[in-house]
Structures are given as structure tokens and as C-alpha cells.
Amino acid sequence: MSREVDRRTRHAVRVAGLVGLAGLTLVRCGGGDATSLDVRPGDVADEAGGDAADEAGPPPDGEDDAGEAFPDEGIGDDVGPDAACLFDLDCDDRHDCTADTCEAGLCRHVPDDAACDDGAPCNGVERCDARAGCLAGEPVVCDDRVDCTIDACDNLTAACRFDVDPRYCPPPTVCDPSAGCVEPPECETDADCLDTNPCNGIERCDPTGRCVFGTPPVCDDGIPCTIDACDPVSGCTARPPDRDGDGHPDAACSGDDCDDRNPAVHPGAPESCNGSDENCDTVPDDTFPCTPGQTGRCTSSGGCAGVWTCGADCAWGRCIVAAVESCNGADDDCDGLVDEDFTCELGSTGPCTVGACAGTRTCVAGCVWGACVASAVEACNGLDDDCDGATDEIFGCILGTRRSCTVGSCAGTQTCVAGCVWGACVASAVEACNGLDDDCDGATDEDFACRSGASEACTTTCGTAGSRTCSPACAWGACCAPAETCGNGCDDNCNGAIDEGCARRILVLRELCGGGVDHITPALTNLGLLASATVVGSDSDLSARLASGTWDLVVVDEYSNYLSSTTMDRLNGHVLAGGRLILSYWSLTDYASHALMTRAGVAVGSSYTAPLAIRRWVLSPLFTTPNALGDLTGFTDTCGIDGQYLTTTTAVAHAGYTVSPAGGQAALTVSADRRVILNAFTPQTVTQNADGDGKPDMVELYENEITHLLL
């Protein structure tokens, strides 16, 4: 086996120079072990030497720089990065893959890896080094670890190929591409051995009943530059090289690519303005109208003959006309302008002034303005248009001037308006509220809301018909009805009283606590309202009366701890409909979150324990003197003591009160709209007479509350 390996090694050395011919790169397999060298002694490519390609890289530069792909031959060593320079040409480092520029007096070399691509992917990816130029990449390693296959990298497909070569297997073994040399399969006829691969010869069945391979074909089309190979399907093939992979073979080998090293150059490629022939038609820049620096004759847009020059973008520049402009009223240089090099165009006219007078001037010989000739016609403009020393002299007045005048008995002023005519006489006096026509315009007190003493019909704030009168200050007074409208809870006639003279509908729930004293009935009697009151004694009767009619005032003097939810809902509906309510109830916590409590603007405390001195809190005094009753004391039994605090939910000013509820707490509150009074106790249990007038304080309390809400 060692002799066979030695033979393979020598043969590999012999065919190594033919790698480029077949477009394949032979590789050493198995980390340098001679037994792993996967080559075959057959023809991978023409061995005549004609198919050689320059895959071996550039010649050495004498410096033997490690990894350097192209020689620098010592050129450009003095123009490395940051070398001093004046122009871009000073920075040429002789490396085609770098862009050399002079920036701020220092050389800059920007590498471009694409410029180093040799079109052969099997030898690795080339890169550009700013100092060394193009550097070779790492070659592709193809190794399937099978001794009887030819391992190679195909530059055309950039992929590894593993071709079976039975000659590597000693008889009688044959090559299995996945397992290596194995015993040949048994057979009876040659047909049993055929594998449809023409590259390993024609198989046959030997006398021992085993398949043996034939002799592989020698693929050589006799053309040195083509790549000859055997295809396992179609057999021998020969193709011209396409090193840059642009789909166009090299023109030097029956192809049409005039530069097989540059994928941007091939037939049909777009032409660039660079002096090169990208589309391989032998004419550089032929798709552009001109080549840089080329000159030609042209005609300007004005029809003048001239010369233009092709720019760096292969496009014609501006047509340069040699003619010089003259003062002759013509466009001599065909630039679309006439006499543009002079002050004015010969024969043209323009406006001018002589002092304050408008005129006209004409461009004369030499293209300069002649004398200004004033206009002869006077205009209404407050100027001396005709320069005769007079202004607007042909009109009735001088524009903008004023003069005195009279309108009736009023002095005024006239102004000369457009057209130089006198405008209307405008009185100087200012209208006053006095019943006179001060400014003589035919109207009296027209600058005010009304004429003093005038009256007109209107609608009151109660929604009823009324009238209003203009005050001596020419301002409308209040709108008042001639008489009160009963039942609307509003002061229709503006006398400060509500529904005065109207019969009242009052509903009272009176349920006395044991030992309690009736204070509501005496209060109604003292106010003369008992006759119009309906007094009931139970929650159910109260609820039924609320459902059957409308009431101006409802008074609840309840000591028990029960009012039905239906009654509470109907009391709330009564208030929403415009009615008034006095609710004296010792346990308001039963309905602390009811809509009626929210409507009254209070929050009910959770404690049933009232202070010994219950304070009241109202939005405006109920009594002649604030706090006239002082604190409410003198409860006769627990019915009153078990009252509770109320907390107002609306900010209230306490002006005029000597005692303010601590923390916003009180036992007597009035709602913000003054329709609901809540007594968080039962007045019937308070019998004191603090002022000594012989009338119980709670009777006076009810009188004040009823007066506040109803009268």
C-alpha cells in the first residue's frame, strides 16, 4: 500500500499545475497525511499544458512579504497613510485596489476588496490591504475522507465535487462514493453492472460473477484554453472559462467577454463615462454623446454659432458664443437678452419723476436714459402732477383736506374724498343719555341700550310675561310681571316675595316621640298657614299623599327610625319638581347615600351620638341676628340625643356667624338652592326657651325655616 500511496503523491505533484484548466482546485485531505491525498492519475483537465490559467497568483516582489498577494516592487512606499501631500496624485501607492486622496495635506488610502476579486471562488476571498494591496484568501478545502474519489472545488459552481475513480481500489474491490473501496457486487451479465456514469468507463461482469469497472474516458477537445471535464450524466464536456462569473466566457477562448477579470465588463453591460469599453463593442463610452474634453461646434438657443466642450460626465456643456453685445436694440450674443450689458435697451421707455411729478424717459444712443418728460394731465392724488405749482386744481377740492360745516344746529367737518369731492358733513358732538339728538343724526340716545323712560314687553326669569323700563342711565331695568303667578315658586312681580297672596299646599308628617311636644302645629298657626296644611301621622299616609298631588312645602317631623324607601324616593321627586322640604329625622344614616342626601348637598356621619350642644349651619341666616338661638340644647329624652352630625359637601362661607361648625359638621343644614332644610334631630324633643319670650325655641326655629323656604 505504501508504494501505491507514493505513486499517488508523485502524480498529485505532476497535475497540481493543471488546476486552473479544469476550473477545479485539488486539495490535500486529512491534515497532510499522504494517505489522505485525494487525486487520481486520470485526466481532470488537459495535461498538454495549454489549459493553464494564472491561478497561482502574482509573482513575488522580492520582499517575500507573508500573505502579500501582489508585488509592490518598492513603488509607493513613501506615500503611505498620513504622508504629506499637496494633490491626490502625490498619494499614488501603486495599488489598484485603493482610492488615493489628499485630505488636509495628508494622504488617505481607502481599500476596496471588490477590486481584488479574481473571479475564482475556490482559492478564497481576496481582500485589499491599504499598505500591501491585494491579499489572497483561504482556499476552499474539499475532503470527503473517501480514498477512491477525486475531491476538487469547481470554480464555476463554487462548490466541492467528489468524483468516483475505481482505479484507486485494488482488484477485485470497487469504489463506493460513501464507503470507499468495497467488494464488487455480484452479477450474471454485463447489464447487471451498468451504473449510467460514463466517467468511470463501461462496467462488465467478469467470469467470477463480479462487476468490474472499465477504463475512464480521456476528455480532451484539443483546444488548450477550454476547461475539459467528465460529467457523470452527459460525459465529456469542454467549456471556455468564465473567471468573473458574469455569464460571458473569455473572448480569448471562443467567448465574448473582453475582460474576463471584471464582472462589470461583458456584452450588454451598461457603459460608464470612464474611457473604458464596458459593453465589449471596442468603443469606449459609446453610449454617451461625447467623451470628456472633446469640443464641437454648436448653435445657441438664440441661433448664434458657438463652441461647447464635453464635461467629465460625458455630456456637452453650455454653448459658448463668441459675439459681443452692442447697443443696437438686438440680441447680439443670442442669450435671450437685448442690450443687457448697458443701462437700458435702446428705444425703450420707463417711468420717472421731476420733483413730485410723474413723467416718462426714453433710452437714447449709447443705451443711456434721456431727460424725464413730465406728464401733462393732472390727477386727483394730492400732488402737482403737471408741475404747474398747483395741486388738484382742476377738481372741487384737494384730496385729503378738511373744512368746517353744519348739520342742522350741529357743527361738523367735511373731508375731500376720492374723486376730489367733498364728503358728508360729520357732526363733532358725542351722543349723551339725555333724550336729545346730540349729534344731529336724527336719532335719540342711539348709542345706548335704550332711550331713557322707554318701556317694552319681556319675559321674566320665572318664565312669565312682563315688562321693563329704561332707566335714566339708558339701561334696561328688571323684567317684572304685573302680578304674582301662584305655584311656580318664583318672584314674578319683583317685590322680594314668592307666591305672595297665593293659597299654600302644605303636607306635614307629625309623629311625636314619647313625651315629645308638638312644635310644627303652633309654628303653622303663628304664620297663618295651618288652614292650608294637611297633617298625617304615618309613613304610609305621607307616601300616598305625595303620590296623589303636588305640594308647595312638605314637613317631616319623624321620631321613629323608619321611613320607607318609597317615601324617600317620593320626597326626592317632590324636591326635583320644585317643592320645598323640611326633614327632621333623628336617624338619617338609614339613607346616608340616598339621592335626596346628595340633592341636599350633605354627607351623613356614621355616628349616632350627637354633641350635647348641636350647632346649626345654613347658607344664609334664618334669623334676624346670626346665631340668635345659640347652640341647640335642652333635649328632653333620647329621641333628640340620638341625632347625628351632617357634613356639607359644598364649600360654604361662614360670614356673620360667631360659631362655625368644627370640621364642617353641623346638625342643621340648608341646601345650596335653598329648597331643602335637614334637621338631624327631632325639634319636638327640645323644649327650651333660651330668649325668655315665652315661645319655645323650636317653634321659632320652624317659623324661621318655613319663612325661609316658602314666604
XYZ file of C-alpha atoms in Angstrom:
711
model
C 0.000 0.000 0.000
C 2.897 2.427 0.668
C 4.077 2.112 -2.949
C 0.587 2.967 -4.199
C 0.435 5.998 -1.899
C 3.849 7.130 -3.075
C 2.691 6.851 -6.687
C -0.377 8.981 -5.918
C 1.746 11.658 -4.275
C 4.034 11.971 -7.279
C 1.061 12.127 -9.611
C -0.569 14.877 -7.491
C 2.558 16.982 -7.825
C 2.508 16.470 -11.576
C -1.130 17.568 -12.050
C -1.108 20.426 -9.486
C -0.201 22.960 -12.176
C -3.287 21.969 -14.190
C -5.791 23.111 -11.561
C -6.895 26.190 -13.491
C -7.527 24.192 -16.677
C -10.436 22.252 -15.291
C -11.746 25.052 -13.124
C -11.047 22.764 -10.156
C -8.769 23.206 -7.170
C -7.181 19.962 -5.955
C -6.772 19.834 -2.193
C -4.770 17.776 0.257
C -7.083 15.909 2.619
C -6.671 14.667 6.149
C -4.332 17.292 7.566
C -1.243 16.436 5.459
C -1.346 12.629 5.724
C -0.082 11.258 2.394
C -2.694 8.503 2.538
C -5.426 11.163 2.511
C -4.339 12.881 -0.714
C -7.419 12.509 -2.887
C -6.209 12.756 -6.522
C -6.378 10.363 -9.427
C -3.897 9.627 -12.182
C -6.529 10.236 -14.867
C -7.237 13.486 -16.731
C -9.001 16.125 -14.700
C -8.062 18.609 -17.429
C -5.827 18.645 -20.499
C -2.320 17.693 -19.463
C -0.746 19.242 -22.569
C -0.277 22.479 -20.674
C -2.433 24.588 -22.967
C -5.343 24.920 -20.499
C -3.202 26.552 -17.825
C -4.744 29.534 -16.036
C -2.964 32.017 -13.836
C -4.467 30.645 -10.615
C -1.088 30.516 -8.899
C -1.240 34.239 -8.011
C 1.159 37.094 -8.833
C 4.943 36.758 -8.890
C 6.881 37.538 -5.716
C 8.080 41.090 -5.073
C 11.499 40.190 -3.763
C 10.491 41.087 -0.206
C 8.744 37.709 0.385
C 6.074 39.526 2.418
C 3.949 36.957 4.207
C 0.410 36.823 2.806
C 1.043 39.527 0.147
C -0.991 38.762 -2.980
C 0.544 41.298 -5.402
C 4.042 42.823 -5.553
C 4.694 46.445 -4.702
C 8.258 46.381 -6.124
C 9.177 49.194 -3.754
C 6.859 51.673 -5.536
C 4.699 53.852 -3.344
C 6.463 53.003 -0.097
C 6.920 56.735 0.587
C 3.226 57.600 0.203
C 1.746 55.512 2.958
C -1.162 56.720 5.151
C -0.605 60.191 6.661
C 2.243 61.029 4.214
C 2.444 64.751 3.389
C 0.838 65.782 0.093
C -0.488 68.655 -1.988
C -2.549 66.828 -4.630
C -4.237 63.440 -4.997
C -1.511 62.408 -7.476
C 1.058 62.762 -4.682
C -0.648 59.878 -2.855
C -0.482 57.158 -5.557
C 0.562 53.977 -3.678
C 0.574 51.865 -6.891
C -2.154 49.613 -5.517
C -5.120 49.333 -7.871
C -7.459 48.355 -5.049
C -7.128 51.591 -3.044
C -8.687 55.016 -3.575
C -5.841 57.509 -3.022
C -6.717 61.076 -1.991
C -5.002 64.052 -0.389
C -7.064 65.409 2.508
C -5.904 68.345 4.639
C -2.297 67.815 3.469
C -2.219 64.101 4.392
C -2.587 61.031 2.159
C -5.584 58.748 2.644
C -5.830 55.245 1.096
C -9.309 53.656 1.223
C -9.203 49.905 0.370
C -11.819 48.283 -1.913
C -11.969 44.466 -1.553
C -14.056 44.139 -4.729
C -11.098 45.331 -6.818
C -9.103 42.237 -5.711
C -11.677 39.626 -6.724
C -10.009 37.289 -9.290
C -13.268 35.503 -10.178
C -12.047 32.169 -8.790
C -14.015 31.379 -5.601
C -12.077 28.181 -4.938
C -8.894 29.992 -3.911
C -10.696 32.007 -1.227
C -11.983 35.566 -0.864
C -9.351 38.172 -1.728
C -9.148 41.389 0.238
C -7.447 44.749 -0.144
C -4.894 45.925 2.411
C -4.252 49.677 2.493
C -0.456 49.091 2.633
C 0.137 45.736 0.882
C -2.575 45.860 -1.788
C -4.495 42.697 -2.727
C -4.071 39.726 -0.373
C -5.077 36.158 -1.190
C -7.866 34.443 0.714
C -8.067 30.989 2.305
C -8.621 28.270 -0.390
C -11.719 26.091 -0.133
C -10.931 22.648 1.358
C -12.830 19.737 -0.216
C -12.378 16.363 1.563
C -14.973 13.577 1.832
C -12.475 11.189 3.543
C -13.064 8.603 0.786
C -9.793 7.408 -0.853
C -11.334 6.400 -4.150
C -12.948 9.739 -5.027
C -11.390 12.793 -6.655
C -12.077 15.781 -4.341
C -11.996 19.155 -6.066
C -13.509 22.660 -5.902
C -15.308 23.792 -9.060
C -14.712 27.498 -9.739
C -17.760 27.640 -11.976
C -20.178 26.447 -9.292
C -18.110 27.474 -6.246
C -18.882 24.018 -4.809
C -16.942 20.843 -3.992
C -17.121 17.816 -6.317
C -16.387 14.229 -5.340
C -15.950 12.088 -8.492
C -15.597 8.289 -8.208
C -12.374 6.795 -9.716
C -12.367 2.986 -9.464
C -8.651 2.860 -10.261
C -7.908 3.748 -6.668
C -9.384 0.437 -5.489
C -7.212 -2.737 -5.776
C -8.898 -5.602 -7.620
C -11.335 -7.035 -7.115
C -12.720 -4.153 -4.950
C -14.738 -1.294 -6.433
C -15.305 2.309 -5.288
C -18.419 3.181 -3.239
C -18.654 7.039 -3.040
C -19.763 6.859 0.581
C -17.877 3.824 1.907
C -14.688 3.710 -0.210
C -13.288 0.502 -1.711
C -15.693 -2.412 -1.222
C -16.186 -5.844 -2.707
C -17.850 -5.555 -6.140
C -21.471 -6.603 -6.467
C -22.339 -9.998 -7.881
C -23.611 -10.229 -11.436
C -24.692 -12.600 -14.146
C -24.479 -10.338 -17.196
C -22.796 -7.032 -18.092
C -26.176 -5.313 -17.856
C -26.249 -6.025 -14.124
C -23.154 -3.832 -13.670
C -24.023 -0.705 -15.670
C -24.251 2.422 -13.408
C -25.117 5.042 -16.101
C -21.941 7.036 -15.225
C -19.817 7.397 -18.391
C -16.907 8.865 -16.428
C -15.800 5.555 -14.879
C -15.831 3.540 -18.090
C -18.112 0.741 -19.243
C -18.744 -1.836 -16.498
C -18.794 -5.578 -17.214
C -19.403 -8.866 -15.446
C -16.186 -10.943 -15.135
C -16.056 -14.748 -15.234
C -16.098 -14.902 -11.428
C -19.551 -13.287 -11.364
C -18.315 -9.947 -10.061
C -18.735 -6.471 -11.598
C -15.550 -4.701 -12.728
C -15.152 -1.090 -13.977
C -13.953 -0.194 -17.408
C -11.354 2.388 -18.405
C -12.434 6.037 -17.772
C -12.558 8.192 -20.903
C -9.859 10.760 -21.621
C -11.624 14.155 -22.060
C -9.648 16.490 -24.328
C -11.161 18.648 -27.076
C -7.727 19.658 -28.305
C -8.325 23.330 -27.529
C -5.777 24.470 -24.942
C -7.861 27.253 -23.379
C -11.078 25.296 -22.682
C -11.907 23.514 -19.460
C -12.252 19.770 -20.205
C -14.067 17.545 -17.704
C -16.243 14.471 -17.484
C -19.860 14.940 -16.382
C -21.443 11.891 -14.656
C -24.588 12.425 -16.743
C -23.507 13.730 -20.142
C -19.904 12.504 -20.292
C -17.006 14.590 -21.593
C -17.572 18.355 -21.665
C -15.458 21.307 -22.791
C -16.292 24.881 -21.889
C -14.464 28.182 -22.173
C -13.543 29.812 -18.820
C -15.742 32.500 -17.191
C -13.417 33.710 -14.441
C -15.510 36.713 -13.361
C -18.773 34.736 -13.234
C -20.750 37.242 -15.294
C -22.207 34.580 -17.629
C -19.936 35.546 -20.536
C -16.877 33.316 -21.279
C -13.476 34.772 -22.049
C -13.242 36.253 -25.565
C -9.726 34.752 -25.812
C -11.297 31.284 -25.700
C -14.234 31.478 -28.138
C -16.278 33.579 -25.670
C -17.499 37.184 -25.926
C -16.185 38.716 -22.652
C -13.485 41.272 -23.499
C -12.355 41.414 -19.833
C -12.976 38.111 -18.059
C -11.486 39.501 -14.849
C -14.181 42.167 -14.367
C -17.820 41.070 -13.899
C -18.962 44.594 -14.829
C -17.493 44.208 -18.337
C -19.332 41.989 -20.854
C -21.605 42.373 -23.877
C -24.777 44.198 -22.914
C -23.251 45.770 -19.786
C -24.164 49.427 -19.197
C -21.470 51.812 -20.378
C -19.903 54.217 -17.851
C -18.287 57.565 -18.591
C -14.729 56.469 -17.748
C -12.829 55.952 -21.022
C -13.340 52.157 -20.830
C -15.288 49.743 -23.021
C -17.759 48.044 -20.646
C -20.055 46.534 -23.318
C -17.230 44.966 -25.358
C -18.076 46.710 -28.634
C -14.472 48.042 -28.906
C -15.662 51.668 -28.487
C -15.279 53.293 -25.028
C -18.113 55.483 -23.716
C -20.043 54.930 -26.959
C -23.472 55.252 -25.330
C -22.768 58.874 -24.344
C -22.998 61.908 -26.623
C -19.314 62.784 -26.208
C -16.060 61.958 -24.453
C -14.560 64.203 -21.733
C -12.521 67.070 -23.164
C -13.977 66.735 -26.660
C -15.015 70.045 -28.295
C -17.524 70.744 -31.033
C -19.470 73.410 -32.798
C -22.933 74.340 -31.531
C -25.783 76.779 -32.011
C -27.157 78.680 -29.008
C -30.857 78.868 -28.188
C -30.872 82.260 -29.860
C -29.394 80.917 -33.108
C -25.798 82.100 -32.624
C -22.844 79.877 -33.607
C -20.580 78.817 -30.778
C -18.378 76.076 -29.299
C -19.080 73.637 -26.486
C -16.893 71.215 -24.526
C -17.716 67.719 -23.240
C -17.610 67.543 -19.449
C -16.395 64.803 -17.097
C -19.907 63.293 -17.190
C -19.710 62.740 -20.989
C -22.304 65.466 -21.578
C -21.959 68.645 -23.625
C -21.534 71.832 -21.628
C -23.015 75.259 -22.344
C -22.758 76.618 -25.861
C -20.260 79.497 -25.678
C -20.959 82.268 -28.184
C -18.064 84.490 -29.241
C -20.206 87.505 -30.262
C -20.141 90.706 -28.089
C -23.324 92.598 -27.170
C -23.713 96.073 -28.788
C -26.112 98.968 -28.099
C -28.398 98.404 -31.070
C -31.676 97.042 -29.748
C -30.725 93.494 -30.834
C -29.657 90.261 -29.052
C -26.105 90.080 -30.439
C -24.874 87.202 -28.244
C -28.085 85.159 -28.504
C -28.601 84.854 -24.739
C -32.249 85.949 -24.898
C -31.484 89.459 -23.625
C -31.220 92.730 -25.564
C -28.554 95.318 -24.712
C -28.144 93.634 -21.317
C -24.627 94.975 -20.846
C -25.913 98.590 -20.866
C -28.103 100.741 -18.601
C -31.204 100.369 -20.765
C -32.467 98.851 -24.014
C -32.201 101.262 -26.933
C -35.584 102.870 -27.696
C -37.338 101.598 -24.545
C -39.248 103.921 -22.188
C -39.720 103.995 -18.429
C -41.382 105.999 -15.645
C -39.585 108.818 -13.835
C -40.273 111.843 -11.639
C -39.441 115.526 -11.772
C -39.666 116.599 -8.175
C -43.060 115.170 -7.173
C -44.326 114.932 -10.772
C -44.573 111.697 -12.706
C -43.077 111.526 -16.172
C -41.543 109.349 -18.894
C -37.975 108.888 -20.128
C -36.550 107.215 -23.271
C -33.359 105.149 -23.758
C -31.220 107.014 -26.318
C -27.990 106.339 -28.258
C -25.338 104.752 -26.101
C -28.124 102.971 -24.219
C -28.476 105.640 -21.522
C -31.671 107.291 -20.205
C -32.668 110.616 -21.694
C -34.298 113.525 -19.840
C -37.501 112.948 -17.812
C -40.561 114.469 -19.501
C -43.359 115.252 -17.019
C -46.950 114.128 -17.722
C -49.321 116.895 -18.772
C -52.547 115.599 -17.131
C -53.448 116.470 -13.513
C -54.802 113.615 -11.376
C -56.772 113.608 -8.091
C -53.960 112.487 -5.826
C -52.889 115.459 -3.730
C -49.845 116.054 -5.985
C -48.818 118.616 -8.576
C -48.913 116.109 -11.449
C -48.396 118.643 -14.205
C -45.738 120.585 -12.292
C -47.575 123.921 -12.606
C -47.266 124.779 -8.911
C -50.923 123.911 -8.140
C -52.369 120.725 -6.653
C -55.580 119.058 -7.898
C -56.511 122.436 -9.373
C -58.984 121.056 -11.903
C -61.128 119.383 -9.171
C -63.530 120.644 -6.499
C -61.070 120.171 -3.629
C -57.600 118.920 -2.806
C -57.649 115.246 -1.824
C -57.478 114.763 1.981
C -58.114 118.376 3.003
C -60.897 119.300 5.506
C -63.280 122.200 6.110
C -65.943 123.194 8.679
C -69.672 122.599 8.094
C -73.024 122.305 9.931
C -75.681 119.599 10.211
C -78.834 121.281 11.395
C -77.742 123.038 14.589
C -74.622 120.869 14.998
C -71.119 121.918 13.961
C -69.143 119.388 11.917
C -66.316 118.686 9.465
C -66.129 117.704 5.768
C -63.217 115.823 4.137
C -62.182 115.843 0.451
C -62.523 112.209 -0.606
C -61.645 110.137 -3.697
C -62.522 111.960 -6.887
C -61.634 115.227 -5.148
C -65.206 115.938 -3.979
C -66.429 116.981 -0.501
C -67.760 114.154 1.629
C -70.708 114.283 4.048
C -70.686 116.710 6.974
C -69.898 114.765 10.162
C -71.086 116.370 13.412
C -68.438 116.759 16.101
C -70.721 116.309 19.150
C -70.935 112.971 21.027
C -74.341 111.425 21.808
C -75.315 111.577 25.518
C -78.099 109.825 27.506
C -80.414 112.825 27.762
C -83.335 112.245 25.397
C -81.825 114.620 22.798
C -80.286 114.213 19.333
C -76.831 115.477 20.357
C -75.057 114.571 17.104
C -77.882 115.751 14.787
C -78.213 112.396 13.027
C -81.992 112.170 13.513
C -81.789 109.566 16.304
C -82.005 110.000 20.085
C -79.721 108.194 22.553
C -78.895 105.709 19.742
C -75.502 104.782 21.236
C -77.124 103.315 24.413
C -79.127 100.190 25.195
C -82.390 102.144 25.344
C -83.889 105.619 25.458
C -84.464 106.873 28.985
C -88.125 106.349 30.053
C -88.951 103.881 27.244
C -90.577 100.520 28.089
C -91.085 97.195 26.312
C -92.567 93.742 26.840
C -90.278 90.959 28.096
C -90.232 87.514 29.727
C -89.408 87.324 33.446
C -86.850 84.966 34.923
C -89.874 82.982 36.145
C -90.901 82.438 32.513
C -93.994 84.668 32.752
C -94.915 87.730 30.641
C -93.752 91.093 31.979
C -92.312 94.463 31.031
C -89.202 96.534 31.671
C -88.407 100.268 31.699
C -85.294 102.122 30.539
C -83.550 103.850 33.445
C -82.247 107.474 33.432
C -78.842 105.935 32.652
C -80.285 104.472 29.411
C -80.106 100.890 30.744
C -82.982 98.380 30.941
C -84.378 97.648 34.384
C -85.550 94.254 35.652
C -88.295 92.374 33.790
C -91.300 92.100 36.170
C -94.802 90.652 35.797
C -97.766 92.819 36.809
C -98.969 90.152 39.264
C -97.634 87.044 41.030
C -98.179 83.637 39.403
C -99.084 81.110 42.067
C -97.413 77.740 42.354
C -94.215 78.395 40.406
C -92.042 79.116 43.441
C -90.743 82.293 41.831
C -90.950 86.065 42.482
C -92.796 87.104 39.312
C -93.566 90.736 40.284
C -90.095 91.557 41.651
C -91.333 92.544 45.147
C -88.979 90.208 47.006
C -91.737 87.744 47.988
C -92.543 84.411 46.370
C -96.128 83.458 45.551
C -97.471 86.062 47.983
C -101.246 86.100 48.214
C -101.452 82.518 46.902
C -103.009 79.625 48.757
C -100.316 77.232 50.078
C -100.446 73.459 49.877
C -98.532 72.153 52.882
C -98.162 68.469 53.839
C -96.996 67.615 57.380
C -95.983 64.242 58.869
C -96.227 64.618 62.655
C -95.248 61.586 64.738
C -94.415 62.582 68.297
C -91.797 60.817 70.355
C -92.925 59.706 73.812
C -93.098 62.829 75.913
C -92.393 64.969 72.891
C -94.019 68.353 72.255
C -95.726 69.387 69.015
C -93.842 72.461 67.706
C -94.811 72.344 63.998
C -98.551 72.975 64.525
C -98.001 76.145 66.635
C -95.488 77.387 64.064
C -98.016 76.958 61.195
C -100.699 78.638 63.327
C -98.465 81.620 64.098
C -97.725 82.014 60.349
C -101.423 81.735 59.393
C -100.780 78.582 57.344
C -102.429 75.867 59.443
C -105.686 76.075 57.490
C -103.867 75.203 54.228
C -101.900 72.348 55.816
C -102.689 68.625 55.661
C -101.330 66.786 58.711
C -100.809 62.994 58.607
C -99.454 60.641 61.236
C -97.785 57.738 59.388
C -95.185 56.991 56.746
C -97.671 55.186 54.514
C -100.174 58.086 54.632
C -97.349 60.547 53.802
C -96.217 58.420 50.854
C -99.766 58.165 49.498
C -100.326 61.940 49.756
C -97.029 62.595 47.937
C -98.126 60.308 45.124
C -101.619 61.808 44.775
C -100.823 65.515 44.441
C -98.334 68.363 44.366
C -97.293 70.378 47.431
C -95.548 73.675 48.000
C -93.966 72.505 51.257
C -93.542 69.127 52.955
C -92.539 68.994 56.650
C -91.427 65.662 58.150
C -91.248 65.661 61.999
C -90.421 61.963 62.490
C -89.029 60.434 65.655
C -89.046 56.741 64.718
C -86.162 55.079 62.882
C -88.141 54.225 59.794
C -89.043 55.997 56.587
C -89.697 53.664 53.679
C -87.507 53.823 50.580
C -90.652 54.609 48.586
C -91.294 57.647 50.770
C -87.686 58.778 50.413
C -87.886 58.437 46.623
C -91.140 60.443 46.541
C -89.662 63.151 48.785
C -86.754 63.411 46.330
C -89.177 63.633 43.409
C -91.090 66.376 45.248
C -87.891 68.455 45.545
C -86.883 67.806 41.932
C -90.311 69.076 40.830
C -89.668 72.430 42.579
C -91.176 71.744 46.011
C -89.654 72.633 49.386
C -88.800 70.189 52.177
C -88.053 70.355 55.925
C -86.858 66.924 57.060
C -86.456 66.455 60.842
C -85.311 62.882 61.295
C -83.183 61.546 64.107
C -81.549 58.683 62.129
C -80.581 59.996 58.689
C -77.925 57.287 58.480
C -80.679 54.964 57.263
C -80.439 56.752 53.910
C -76.931 58.189 54.053
C -76.308 57.533 50.328
C -79.807 58.281 49.060
C -80.173 60.721 46.152
C -82.065 63.084 48.454
C -78.987 63.425 50.673
C -76.865 64.173 47.605
C -79.521 66.620 46.419
C -79.343 68.400 49.778
C -75.553 68.604 49.462
C -74.668 66.796 52.680
C -72.873 63.665 53.775
C -74.319 61.849 56.776
C -71.946 60.895 59.565
C -71.684 57.290 60.705
C -72.066 58.058 64.430
C -75.444 58.208 66.166
C -74.017 60.159 69.074
C -74.715 63.884 68.841
C -72.910 66.588 70.810
C -74.683 67.956 73.836
C -74.779 71.289 72.019
C -75.996 70.795 68.428
C -74.776 73.549 66.098
C -76.603 74.703 63.018
C -75.057 75.611 59.652
C -77.002 77.459 56.981
C -76.007 79.277 53.787
C -77.659 82.489 54.949
C -79.042 83.473 58.327
C -82.526 82.175 59.105
C -82.818 84.601 61.972
C -82.637 88.348 62.263
C -79.402 88.037 64.204
C -76.998 85.211 63.290
C -76.865 82.539 65.979
C -79.690 84.248 67.840
C -80.718 80.886 69.315
C -77.148 79.910 70.123
C -76.470 76.216 70.304
C -79.474 73.906 70.468
C -79.641 72.320 73.932
C -82.286 71.143 76.363
C -83.173 67.745 74.881
C -85.866 66.060 76.954
C -85.132 62.438 76.095
C -83.028 60.134 73.959
C -85.058 60.861 70.833
C -83.134 64.097 70.466
C -79.825 62.995 71.914
C -79.529 60.268 69.282
C -79.237 62.809 66.462
C -76.059 62.911 64.360
C -73.661 65.195 62.532
C -74.134 66.278 58.911
C -71.184 67.305 56.733
C -71.844 69.733 53.899
C -70.349 68.741 50.555
C -70.351 72.292 49.167
C -67.920 74.956 50.351
C -69.864 77.494 52.413
C -68.799 80.927 53.638
C -69.450 81.487 57.344
C -69.510 85.292 57.308
C -71.650 86.688 60.110
C -71.567 83.578 62.294
C -69.886 83.675 65.657
C -69.586 79.887 65.783
C -68.583 77.767 62.766
C -69.112 74.003 62.690
C -65.923 72.208 63.590
C -64.626 70.184 60.664
C -67.617 71.087 58.517
C -70.050 69.326 60.853
C -73.463 70.546 61.926
C -76.885 69.254 62.869
C -78.905 71.747 60.797
C -78.114 72.435 57.111
C -79.741 74.254 54.203
C -79.136 73.098 50.610
C -77.363 75.401 48.183
C -80.590 76.026 46.210
C -82.469 76.813 49.474
C -85.123 74.181 48.809
C -84.184 71.612 51.478
C -83.525 72.011 55.223
C -82.268 68.959 57.125
C -82.643 68.812 60.934
C -80.624 65.834 62.162
C -82.750 65.738 65.320
C -86.435 65.978 66.270
C -87.356 69.548 67.394
C -90.303 68.149 69.379
C -87.811 66.892 71.995
C -86.282 70.346 72.633
C -88.398 72.426 74.998
C -86.031 75.253 75.963
C -86.919 78.950 75.734
C -83.458 80.488 75.778
C -84.582 84.048 74.938
C -87.313 84.064 77.597
C -90.022 85.383 75.287
C -92.468 82.656 76.280
C -92.297 80.932 72.883
C -90.355 77.635 72.666
C -87.172 77.980 70.667
C -88.185 75.072 68.378
C -91.427 76.860 67.424
C -89.336 79.857 66.462
C -86.964 77.516 64.570
C -89.843 76.099 62.491
C -91.239 79.596 61.870
C -87.859 80.763 60.564
C -87.351 77.648 58.419
C -90.841 77.860 56.854
C -90.401 81.594 56.246
C -87.015 80.990 54.660
C -88.319 78.338 52.259
C -91.852 79.458 51.500
C -92.540 83.094 52.253
